[in-house]
């Protein structure tokens, strides 16, 4: 299905949304042009939609007023001396009903109503004869400039002597290059050229207009003195007026002219998945993933040794500080509150790793952004970098660390206690034999130390308990070493997940928000220009 072209109302709504998105990115002065287009469009659309307003603009000596009179069909210019001031524009109005408010908005006081129709099917029409835009009087230039931004159709009147004047092209025609659809170009005083020179001069002017940015523009050669080309310019004006599209075309051209400098030419490429992965790798390194994972593995071995080691020596492990608690880390990361670690603040090298990771990620997002949006992304990046040490510390403190041995190891603890109990029974047995033999006679009879295969039972209890405790402690220590390697890997993964979640919320989200605002801004500008 083909996408329908947005209406003028939709385009203006898109322009308003784009202006909202651009607040804080561009200066108020830079957004002023968009605001003016929106305000001007609202004002123009509230006024007569039936009347087409055509303005004659020209330099001093171009014969603009004479051509205006010829097109109107009456020498209205003769009354110029009776205008309120020499800077006042003159309006020739066909079908004046409903034109008063429009002319008030244009600030045109000198109004001349014309009988009948300007041309067949031309409808209500207003022709304006305007002050010279290169006048030495500033007020003249101000009026010409203001009305160039208000009329529906612009008629640029030049002559063979001044058609290449830089003032005309640089200050008036080029700024309205987007208005080709509502622009007529006239080479007046063509009677002053030899017939063989007229074509080359017209072609030269057309080339200059193309260089100014106008598209598909044709120059109409006229002579107010001989009447040559006057019918052509009347026909061109009548055609534009009869189409009843000049007002919309003018507003659309205003939108295009205002949005063009902001739209940019580059289409942003998709952010590769590797950018976020590289960011998380750098942050995990800066957060001390290796150090924390080693500490977690060491804590696991220590706690396993305390729980399953030989009871006569494992108590000494309790005298050693716990590696995790020394860092201020805890396994129960679900506790309510903001956690902090006791790890040393990021040193210069770790901070450089983190900052570089963030800035490298921002550089990927920045690729293709216009300068203003790139500056906004840079500012947001620096704000993120400022809070980075605190965020990394929180991520480390909030990580659930697998340092506590499984409860299944409790069986080995139970066996260790049984082994110790057996050894103690053997020792107590010998003590009773030595010091209180009478206490054992009722139980054992005359043989106080019965044996098994020649080994006294108390000796077997002592040796068995001690050897079992030592062997079990060694066995769990070996297994604990293997398991702690997995604990170290799981810790790294857990910390990376926590860092990745932190970076998503605190880094990528705000940076992607700037990029997303630009993408929506660009989309709204494209909608405003009808793309």
Short mmCIF file of C-alpha atoms in Angstrom, two decimals, residues 180-509:
data_model
loop_
_atom_site.label_atom_id
_atom_site.label_comp_id
_atom_site.label_asym_id
_atom_site.label_seq_id
_atom_site.Cartn_x
_atom_site.Cartn_y
_atom_site.Cartn_z
CA UNK A 180 10.08 27.35 -6.17
CA UNK A 181 6.47 26.14 -6.43
CA UNK A 182 5.16 29.63 -5.60
CA UNK A 183 7.83 31.72 -7.32
CA UNK A 184 7.72 33.56 -10.64
CA UNK A 185 10.89 35.07 -12.09
CA UNK A 186 10.64 38.06 -14.40
CA UNK A 187 13.27 39.72 -16.57
CA UNK A 188 11.72 43.16 -17.09
CA UNK A 189 12.84 45.89 -19.49
CA UNK A 190 13.53 43.27 -22.13
CA UNK A 191 13.04 45.99 -24.76
CA UNK A 192 16.49 47.31 -23.81
CA UNK A 193 18.11 44.11 -25.07
CA UNK A 194 18.83 43.26 -28.67
CA UNK A 195 16.77 40.26 -29.82
CA UNK A 196 19.91 38.12 -30.13
CA UNK A 197 20.92 38.98 -26.53
CA UNK A 198 17.56 38.23 -24.88
CA UNK A 199 17.95 34.43 -24.92
CA UNK A 200 21.46 34.36 -23.40
CA UNK A 201 20.48 36.83 -20.67
CA UNK A 202 17.37 34.78 -19.80
CA UNK A 203 19.48 31.61 -19.70
CA UNK A 204 22.05 33.35 -17.51
CA UNK A 205 19.36 34.45 -15.05
CA UNK A 206 17.83 30.97 -15.00
CA UNK A 207 21.24 29.48 -14.23
CA UNK A 208 21.73 31.94 -11.36
CA UNK A 209 18.32 31.00 -9.97
CA UNK A 210 19.21 27.31 -10.14
CA UNK A 211 22.43 28.07 -8.27
CA UNK A 212 20.30 29.88 -5.69
CA UNK A 213 18.42 26.62 -5.14
CA UNK A 214 15.25 27.22 -7.14
CA UNK A 215 13.96 24.24 -9.09
CA UNK A 216 12.21 24.07 -12.46
CA UNK A 217 12.13 27.85 -12.66
CA UNK A 218 11.44 29.58 -15.96
CA UNK A 219 12.16 33.24 -16.53
CA UNK A 220 9.42 35.34 -18.15
CA UNK A 221 10.78 38.19 -20.25
CA UNK A 222 8.59 41.30 -20.02
CA UNK A 223 8.55 44.96 -20.95
CA UNK A 224 6.14 47.28 -19.20
CA UNK A 225 6.96 49.85 -21.88
CA UNK A 226 6.04 47.74 -24.94
CA UNK A 227 3.68 45.30 -23.20
CA UNK A 228 5.82 42.32 -24.21
CA UNK A 229 5.36 39.38 -21.87
CA UNK A 230 2.67 41.11 -19.78
CA UNK A 231 0.06 38.61 -20.91
CA UNK A 232 2.47 35.81 -20.01
CA UNK A 233 2.91 37.06 -16.47
CA UNK A 234 -0.86 37.60 -16.14
CA UNK A 235 -1.46 34.05 -17.35
CA UNK A 236 1.09 32.65 -14.91
CA UNK A 237 -0.53 34.52 -12.01
CA UNK A 238 -4.01 33.46 -13.13
CA UNK A 239 -2.94 29.83 -13.28
CA UNK A 240 -1.51 29.91 -9.76
CA UNK A 241 -4.62 31.66 -8.44
CA UNK A 242 -7.06 29.31 -10.19
CA UNK A 243 -5.37 26.24 -8.70
CA UNK A 244 -6.21 27.57 -5.20
CA UNK A 245 -3.11 25.80 -3.88
CA UNK A 246 -0.76 28.74 -3.52
CA UNK A 247 -1.49 29.28 0.17
CA UNK A 248 -0.83 25.63 1.05
CA UNK A 249 2.18 25.49 -1.25
CA UNK A 250 3.61 28.60 0.38
CA UNK A 251 3.17 27.20 3.89
CA UNK A 252 4.68 23.89 2.82
CA UNK A 253 7.63 25.75 1.34
CA UNK A 254 8.01 27.72 4.58
CA UNK A 255 8.12 24.44 6.50
CA UNK A 256 10.70 22.98 4.12
CA UNK A 257 12.88 26.10 4.36
CA UNK A 258 12.74 26.13 8.15
CA UNK A 259 13.37 22.42 8.62
CA UNK A 260 16.03 21.94 5.95
CA UNK A 261 19.00 23.14 8.04
CA UNK A 262 17.87 20.95 10.97
CA UNK A 263 17.01 17.77 9.12
CA UNK A 264 20.52 16.60 8.37
CA UNK A 265 21.46 14.21 5.61
CA UNK A 266 22.77 11.13 7.39
CA UNK A 267 20.54 8.21 8.32
CA UNK A 268 21.60 6.66 11.60
CA UNK A 269 22.76 3.08 11.48
CA UNK A 270 21.54 0.46 13.94
CA UNK A 271 23.48 0.25 17.19
CA UNK A 272 25.36 -3.08 17.10
CA UNK A 273 24.81 -5.51 19.98
CA UNK A 274 28.56 -5.62 20.46
CA UNK A 275 28.53 -1.99 21.67
CA UNK A 276 26.55 -2.86 24.82
CA UNK A 277 28.60 -6.02 25.33
CA UNK A 278 31.86 -4.09 25.15
CA UNK A 279 30.46 -1.52 27.58
CA UNK A 280 29.49 -4.20 30.10
CA UNK A 281 32.89 -5.88 29.77
CA UNK A 282 34.66 -2.62 30.57
CA UNK A 283 32.38 -1.87 33.51
CA UNK A 284 32.73 -5.37 34.95
CA UNK A 285 36.50 -5.02 34.77
CA UNK A 286 36.36 -1.61 36.44
CA UNK A 287 33.99 -2.91 39.13
CA UNK A 288 36.64 -5.43 40.16
CA UNK A 289 34.94 -8.56 38.86
CA UNK A 290 38.15 -10.59 39.10
CA UNK A 291 38.93 -9.35 42.61
CA UNK A 292 35.40 -9.97 43.88
CA UNK A 293 35.16 -13.41 42.26
CA UNK A 294 38.47 -14.43 43.84
CA UNK A 295 37.28 -13.13 47.21
CA UNK A 296 34.03 -15.06 46.87
CA UNK A 297 35.88 -18.28 46.01
CA UNK A 298 38.21 -17.75 48.98
CA UNK A 299 35.23 -17.11 51.26
CA UNK A 300 33.60 -20.30 49.99
CA UNK A 301 36.72 -22.35 50.75
CA UNK A 302 37.04 -20.76 54.19
CA UNK A 303 33.43 -21.42 55.12
CA UNK A 304 33.53 -24.94 53.75
CA UNK A 305 36.67 -25.60 55.79
CA UNK A 306 34.98 -24.25 58.88
CA UNK A 307 31.98 -26.50 58.33
CA UNK A 308 33.63 -29.74 57.17
CA UNK A 309 37.27 -29.53 58.28
CA UNK A 310 38.76 -31.47 61.19
CA UNK A 311 37.17 -29.95 64.23
CA UNK A 312 40.41 -29.77 66.20
CA UNK A 313 41.92 -27.41 63.62
CA UNK A 314 38.99 -25.90 61.67
CA UNK A 315 38.23 -23.50 64.49
CA UNK A 316 41.42 -21.67 63.62
CA UNK A 317 39.85 -20.69 60.27
CA UNK A 318 37.36 -18.59 62.19
CA UNK A 319 40.21 -16.42 63.36
CA UNK A 320 40.94 -15.38 59.76
CA UNK A 321 38.82 -12.47 58.41
CA UNK A 322 36.12 -13.35 55.92
CA UNK A 323 37.23 -12.08 52.45
CA UNK A 324 33.74 -10.86 51.52
CA UNK A 325 32.89 -9.15 54.77
CA UNK A 326 36.26 -7.45 54.64
CA UNK A 327 35.11 -5.91 51.33
CA UNK A 328 31.72 -5.02 52.75
CA UNK A 329 30.02 -7.49 50.42
CA UNK A 330 27.18 -9.73 51.47
CA UNK A 331 25.38 -12.71 50.01
CA UNK A 332 21.88 -11.54 50.98
CA UNK A 333 21.64 -8.82 48.31
CA UNK A 334 17.87 -8.77 48.69
CA UNK A 335 18.13 -6.76 51.89
CA UNK A 336 16.19 -3.52 51.72
CA UNK A 337 18.30 -0.39 51.38
CA UNK A 338 21.16 0.98 49.36
CA UNK A 339 24.25 -1.16 49.77
CA UNK A 340 27.83 0.06 49.78
CA UNK A 341 31.04 -1.92 49.71
CA UNK A 342 34.24 -1.31 51.63
CA UNK A 343 36.27 -1.72 48.48
CA UNK A 344 38.73 1.05 47.77
CA UNK A 345 37.49 3.82 45.48
CA UNK A 346 38.20 3.35 41.80
CA UNK A 347 41.83 4.08 41.19
CA UNK A 348 42.95 5.99 38.12
CA UNK A 349 43.40 2.90 35.95
CA UNK A 350 40.03 1.32 36.81
CA UNK A 351 38.25 4.62 36.43
CA UNK A 352 39.91 5.11 33.05
CA UNK A 353 38.67 1.68 31.96
CA UNK A 354 35.11 2.52 33.01
CA UNK A 355 35.16 5.99 31.47
CA UNK A 356 36.62 4.70 28.23
CA UNK A 357 33.93 2.02 28.05
CA UNK A 358 31.16 4.58 28.47
CA UNK A 359 32.68 7.03 26.01
CA UNK A 360 33.30 4.32 23.41
CA UNK A 361 29.65 3.31 23.71
CA UNK A 362 28.58 6.95 23.40
CA UNK A 363 30.78 7.32 20.30
CA UNK A 364 28.84 4.50 18.63
CA UNK A 365 25.55 6.25 19.42
CA UNK A 366 26.93 9.61 18.31
CA UNK A 367 27.90 8.45 14.81
CA UNK A 368 25.78 10.34 12.28
CA UNK A 369 24.15 12.71 14.78
CA UNK A 370 24.04 16.41 13.84
CA UNK A 371 26.35 18.62 15.87
CA UNK A 372 23.72 19.91 18.31
CA UNK A 373 22.45 16.42 19.12
CA UNK A 374 26.00 15.11 19.39
CA UNK A 375 26.70 17.88 21.92
CA UNK A 376 23.61 16.86 23.90
CA UNK A 377 24.74 13.24 23.89
CA UNK A 378 28.21 14.31 25.02
CA UNK A 379 26.74 16.30 27.92
CA UNK A 380 24.64 13.32 28.99
CA UNK A 381 27.69 11.08 28.73
CA UNK A 382 29.69 13.32 31.05
CA UNK A 383 26.82 13.31 33.56
CA UNK A 384 26.81 9.51 33.46
CA UNK A 385 30.59 9.34 33.88
CA UNK A 386 30.39 11.59 36.94
CA UNK A 387 28.12 9.13 38.76
CA UNK A 388 29.87 6.00 37.50
CA UNK A 389 32.00 5.11 40.59
CA UNK A 390 28.97 5.21 42.86
CA UNK A 391 26.86 3.17 40.43
CA UNK A 392 29.56 0.51 40.07
CA UNK A 393 29.91 0.26 43.84
CA UNK A 394 26.16 -0.22 44.18
CA UNK A 395 26.19 -2.90 41.50
CA UNK A 396 28.92 -4.79 43.34
CA UNK A 397 27.13 -4.42 46.68
CA UNK A 398 23.85 -5.58 45.19
CA UNK A 399 25.24 -8.75 43.62
CA UNK A 400 24.09 -12.06 45.14
CA UNK A 401 27.34 -13.91 45.80
CA UNK A 402 27.39 -17.77 45.97
CA UNK A 403 29.87 -17.92 48.86
CA UNK A 404 27.82 -19.97 51.31
CA UNK A 405 28.35 -23.76 50.99
CA UNK A 406 25.30 -25.88 50.28
CA UNK A 407 23.40 -27.32 53.24
CA UNK A 408 24.20 -30.75 51.80
CA UNK A 409 27.65 -30.32 53.28
CA UNK A 410 25.98 -30.55 56.69
CA UNK A 411 26.25 -34.35 56.43
CA UNK A 412 30.03 -34.04 56.50
CA UNK A 413 29.81 -31.76 59.51
CA UNK A 414 27.72 -34.40 61.26
CA UNK A 415 30.29 -37.08 60.40
CA UNK A 416 33.09 -34.86 61.73
CA UNK A 417 31.28 -34.56 65.04
CA UNK A 418 30.75 -38.32 65.14
CA UNK A 419 34.46 -38.85 64.46
CA UNK A 420 35.41 -36.41 67.20
CA UNK A 421 32.95 -38.05 69.57
CA UNK A 422 34.45 -41.47 68.81
CA UNK A 423 37.97 -40.21 69.52
CA UNK A 424 36.81 -38.57 72.75
CA UNK A 425 35.13 -41.80 73.86
CA UNK A 426 38.43 -43.62 73.30
CA UNK A 427 40.36 -41.02 75.29
CA UNK A 428 37.84 -41.01 78.15
CA UNK A 429 37.91 -44.83 78.15
CA UNK A 430 41.66 -44.87 78.73
CA UNK A 431 41.35 -42.18 81.40
CA UNK A 432 38.78 -44.24 83.26
CA UNK A 433 40.97 -47.33 82.96
CA UNK A 434 43.86 -45.40 84.42
CA UNK A 435 42.12 -43.49 87.16
CA UNK A 436 38.71 -45.06 87.81
CA UNK A 437 38.88 -48.70 86.69
CA UNK A 438 36.17 -49.67 89.12
CA UNK A 439 33.68 -47.64 87.17
CA UNK A 440 34.18 -49.87 84.12
CA UNK A 441 34.08 -53.29 85.87
CA UNK A 442 30.27 -53.49 86.03
CA UNK A 443 30.19 -52.82 82.27
CA UNK A 444 33.21 -54.70 80.93
CA UNK A 445 34.17 -57.20 83.60
CA UNK A 446 37.82 -58.01 84.21
CA UNK A 447 38.94 -57.10 80.64
CA UNK A 448 38.73 -53.32 80.69
CA UNK A 449 40.21 -52.89 77.15
CA UNK A 450 38.74 -55.57 74.93
CA UNK A 451 40.31 -55.77 71.46
CA UNK A 452 39.42 -56.52 67.88
CA UNK A 453 42.06 -58.45 65.95
CA UNK A 454 44.57 -57.41 68.60
CA UNK A 455 43.62 -53.72 68.47
CA UNK A 456 42.15 -52.35 71.71
CA UNK A 457 38.74 -50.84 71.08
CA UNK A 458 39.64 -47.48 72.75
CA UNK A 459 42.66 -47.25 70.47
CA UNK A 460 40.49 -48.02 67.43
CA UNK A 461 38.04 -45.32 68.50
CA UNK A 462 40.82 -42.76 68.92
CA UNK A 463 42.65 -43.66 65.71
CA UNK A 464 39.47 -44.07 63.71
CA UNK A 465 37.99 -40.79 64.91
CA UNK A 466 41.18 -38.83 64.32
CA UNK A 467 41.95 -40.39 60.92
CA UNK A 468 38.35 -40.08 59.74
CA UNK A 469 38.24 -36.42 60.74
CA UNK A 470 41.56 -35.63 59.05
CA UNK A 471 40.79 -37.60 55.87
CA UNK A 472 37.30 -36.14 55.62
CA UNK A 473 38.71 -32.63 56.08
CA UNK A 474 41.32 -33.23 53.38
CA UNK A 475 38.72 -34.72 51.05
CA UNK A 476 36.30 -31.79 51.43
CA UNK A 477 39.19 -29.35 51.04
CA UNK A 478 40.10 -30.95 47.69
CA UNK A 479 36.50 -30.96 46.52
CA UNK A 480 36.06 -27.43 47.84
CA UNK A 481 38.99 -26.31 45.71
CA UNK A 482 37.32 -27.67 42.58
CA UNK A 483 33.95 -26.27 43.53
CA UNK A 484 35.38 -22.84 44.36
CA UNK A 485 36.52 -22.57 40.75
CA UNK A 486 32.86 -22.81 39.73
CA UNK A 487 31.95 -20.36 42.47
CA UNK A 488 34.40 -17.91 40.98
CA UNK A 489 32.83 -18.29 37.52
CA UNK A 490 29.29 -17.93 38.89
CA UNK A 491 30.33 -14.84 40.80
CA UNK A 492 31.70 -13.24 37.65
CA UNK A 493 28.45 -14.00 35.82
CA UNK A 494 26.34 -12.67 38.69
CA UNK A 495 28.37 -9.49 38.89
CA UNK A 496 28.23 -9.04 35.12
CA UNK A 497 24.43 -9.40 35.23
CA UNK A 498 24.20 -6.80 37.97
CA UNK A 499 26.55 -4.46 36.10
CA UNK A 500 24.61 -5.02 32.87
CA UNK A 501 21.33 -4.14 34.60
CA UNK A 502 22.93 -1.07 36.13
CA UNK A 503 24.38 0.04 32.80
CA UNK A 504 21.02 -0.49 31.11
CA UNK A 505 19.23 1.73 33.61
CA UNK A 506 21.91 4.32 34.35
CA UNK A 507 23.95 4.53 31.13
CA UNK A 508 22.35 3.13 28.00
CA UNK A 509 18.81 4.31 28.82
#
